[in-house]
Amino acid sequence: MRVLLGGLLIFSASAAPSARGVSSDQLLASPPSPADLATPAKVQAQLAAIEQQIRSDPARRAELEAYAIPLRHAAPSSKSAGEKASARSVRTYWVLATATTGPVIVPAVSAKTQGAVVVVDDGHGKRSIWDRQRILGALPWLGDSDFRALDPARISQIVQQYEVRALAVPQLKKPLQAEAARLRAASANEVKRRRDLQRDLDTWVAGSLRLSSTTRPGDLAQHLLAGERLRGEIPAAAARIDQAAAPYRAALQEFWAGKIFDGSKWLEGAEARQFQNAAKLKAAREKLIADFRLSADSGALPPGAMRIVLQGIFGVGALAVIVGILLLLARLPLLRALGFLLIAAGIFGVIGLYWPLFAAPSRTTKSEGRGNPGVVLEVLANANEVKMGVPLRTGEKRKVTLAESDVNAFLRERVDFSARPDAEGPIRKSLGVQLFEGRIAIDEDVEWRGRAFVIRYELPVQVGKNETQFGAPRILINGVALSARAAQPFRDSFEASLWDAAGQTGFNRTYRITHLEPGEAELGARSPAPTPTPAPTPVPTPTPAPTPAPTPVPAPTPKPTPNPDAELFEILGLDPSGNPKKSP
């Protein structure tokens, strides 16, 4: 017994790959062989493995069910709903008989002769005994499922029989006409359903396979499953459906084998991986261009730095005023006079030097036209590809020209200023860039204590053969140059902002400025151009033999359908139409 059980376990394990520990890709990559399909035990084992895999990987359900279609066809009990309906004959009848109270309707599923009488069974445990002379006729009774198994012409005949019987037996006219009306309505619905199915079938078969680089295995699987549903509804169209499904299944098996379709041919191995990488790069590029936002700190200075700036601007003047006040306390007239001079110099000197700080600012950055932010986004997308490990190969990516207006359009549309709750100095509102020969000017529109200011950073640029050097920026507020002490906090904040922007974009690792002129900058790739791999010597491709036209599937020759009612009608003493036999 143990040996028998062990053998069964080994056979089941070898019959189909277990879904446990097996990925959907592994399962789909091994289609069932003709030998597998011819072995019922292997078919059942593989179907069980597929069901288990569907539960563990529901996202691949359509592909797994499409994979299982040949297995379900080969399964012993794989009859479709339509086939089961067509195999089932009409088994319920209305027997019209004359009782002591008059004509009645007796439901029947079978009858048998017992001496000179007939025993009628209604299928629910109730039997009745009738003399054949009292049986007026019999009519097939159709349930909802029976309409799919009968031809519309046969249904019309049955309806006509009900109407004839209603006239022949006036006492039963009302129920017979009601049943005829029900059959007529159900027949109309069935005709419409079959017409819709035929239209769906014609549409499905006419849908020729058009593969593209965007075709996905799930799309092909859904198409096959739609055809399989039609196959179950219209069993007579099975050969036509299987023929139309063949190219879709062949394409699916190519996908399941790990191949990629590039729009013209199937790729595998290194070629397939290269195509997939290109698709990922394209998707990443499109996403960056559509969604990229540069985040900038809204605070122009860190907390506490404004005190240093004010000391640098007004410190000398304030010191002169303080010393002058002290000298006014002296007894010597000469010292008091010097005190007045120091106070006047301190006050009027600060006003003379820094008067523009108290006036309305004028934006010095000017850009002709609105510009195109997409030019800058293309540069950032190139830098992102380098970050993903793909070098800049083409010339248009290795050397890019940026217009001043394009940069300013990018700063207007793609820069977000993040709020700083601890900010106590100037708050950034917008940025602008102006390009000159040998220098770059960056303007910040800021607000502080309810007043507007323009802070300009003039950055010297020295373009060398292999590197680009940037000097210390010159800081101006409303056009007034700051001293080194006053400018230091702005310089530190400016450099921190530049490093943060470089980290978000990866720009500085990919490009450097190679030429600078008024209104325009030329960027060049930092890395040398990769040496192109020599193309392999092409192998002459043999001319493929012409694909033979598919052989049309001949329509099956219809076989005469036996009358399923004849046996019961004969027992009841009726002719094949359910009418009493005429005496000779």
PDB file of N, CA, C and O in Angstrom, residues 569-570 573-582:
ATOM      1  N   PHE A 569     -44.440   9.128 -27.188  1.00  0.00           N
ATOM      2  CA  PHE A 569     -45.684   9.242 -27.939  1.00  0.00           C
ATOM      3  C   PHE A 569     -46.214   7.850 -28.326  1.00  0.00           C
ATOM      4  O   PHE A 569     -47.425   7.609 -28.304  1.00  0.00           O
ATOM      5  N   GLU A 570     -45.316   6.953 -28.662  1.00  0.00           N
ATOM      6  CA  GLU A 570     -45.725   5.590 -29.032  1.00  0.00           C
ATOM      7  C   GLU A 570     -46.358   4.887 -27.838  1.00  0.00           C
ATOM      8  O   GLU A 570     -47.377   4.193 -27.975  1.00  0.00           O
ATOM      9  N   GLY A 573     -49.798   5.918 -27.297  1.00  0.00           N
ATOM     10  CA  GLY A 573     -50.704   5.604 -28.391  1.00  0.00           C
ATOM     11  C   GLY A 573     -50.897   6.762 -29.341  1.00  0.00           C
ATOM     12  O   GLY A 573     -51.970   6.878 -29.971  1.00  0.00           O
ATOM     13  N   LEU A 574     -49.890   7.631 -29.450  1.00  0.00           N
ATOM     14  CA  LEU A 574     -49.975   8.816 -30.304  1.00  0.00           C
ATOM     15  C   LEU A 574     -49.046   8.662 -31.491  1.00  0.00           C
ATOM     16  O   LEU A 574     -48.107   7.855 -31.484  1.00  0.00           O
ATOM     17  N   ASP A 575     -49.287   9.464 -32.524  1.00  0.00           N
ATOM     18  CA  ASP A 575     -48.389   9.451 -33.674  1.00  0.00           C
ATOM     19  C   ASP A 575     -47.157  10.299 -33.353  1.00  0.00           C
ATOM     20  O   ASP A 575     -47.079  10.940 -32.289  1.00  0.00           O
ATOM     21  N   PRO A 576     -46.133  10.341 -34.224  1.00  0.00           N
ATOM     22  CA  PRO A 576     -44.899  11.084 -33.928  1.00  0.00           C
ATOM     23  C   PRO A 576     -45.103  12.566 -33.660  1.00  0.00           C
ATOM     24  O   PRO A 576     -44.224  13.223 -33.089  1.00  0.00           O
ATOM     25  N   SER A 577     -46.262  13.145 -34.041  1.00  0.00           N
ATOM     26  CA  SER A 577     -46.531  14.560 -33.792  1.00  0.00           C
ATOM     27  C   SER A 577     -47.250  14.791 -32.478  1.00  0.00           C
ATOM     28  O   SER A 577     -47.539  15.939 -32.122  1.00  0.00           O
ATOM     29  N   GLY A 578     -47.584  13.716 -31.739  1.00  0.00           N
ATOM     30  CA  GLY A 578     -48.279  13.863 -30.477  1.00  0.00           C
ATOM     31  C   GLY A 578     -49.784  13.888 -30.615  1.00  0.00           C
ATOM     32  O   GLY A 578     -50.490  14.225 -29.649  1.00  0.00           O
ATOM     33  N   ASN A 579     -50.312  13.532 -31.785  1.00  0.00           N
ATOM     34  CA  ASN A 579     -51.757  13.493 -32.011  1.00  0.00           C
ATOM     35  C   ASN A 579     -52.243  12.047 -31.914  1.00  0.00           C
ATOM     36  O   ASN A 579     -51.480  11.098 -32.143  1.00  0.00           O
ATOM     37  N   PRO A 580     -53.534  11.865 -31.579  1.00  0.00           N
ATOM     38  CA  PRO A 580     -54.060  10.486 -31.546  1.00  0.00           C
ATOM     39  C   PRO A 580     -53.919   9.828 -32.916  1.00  0.00           C
ATOM     40  O   PRO A 580     -54.095  10.479 -33.951  1.00  0.00           O
ATOM     41  N   LYS A 581     -53.554   8.555 -32.882  1.00  0.00           N
ATOM     42  CA  LYS A 581     -53.424   7.839 -34.154  1.00  0.00           C
ATOM     43  C   LYS A 581     -54.785   7.659 -34.810  1.00  0.00           C
ATOM     44  O   LYS A 581     -55.796   7.425 -34.139  1.00  0.00           O
ATOM     45  N   LYS A 582     -54.807   7.840 -36.122  1.00  0.00           N
ATOM     46  CA  LYS A 582     -56.052   7.654 -36.867  1.00  0.00           C
ATOM     47  C   LYS A 582     -56.320   6.162 -37.050  1.00  0.00           C
ATOM     48  O   LYS A 582     -55.401   5.382 -37.342  1.00  0.00           O
TER      49      LYS A 582
END
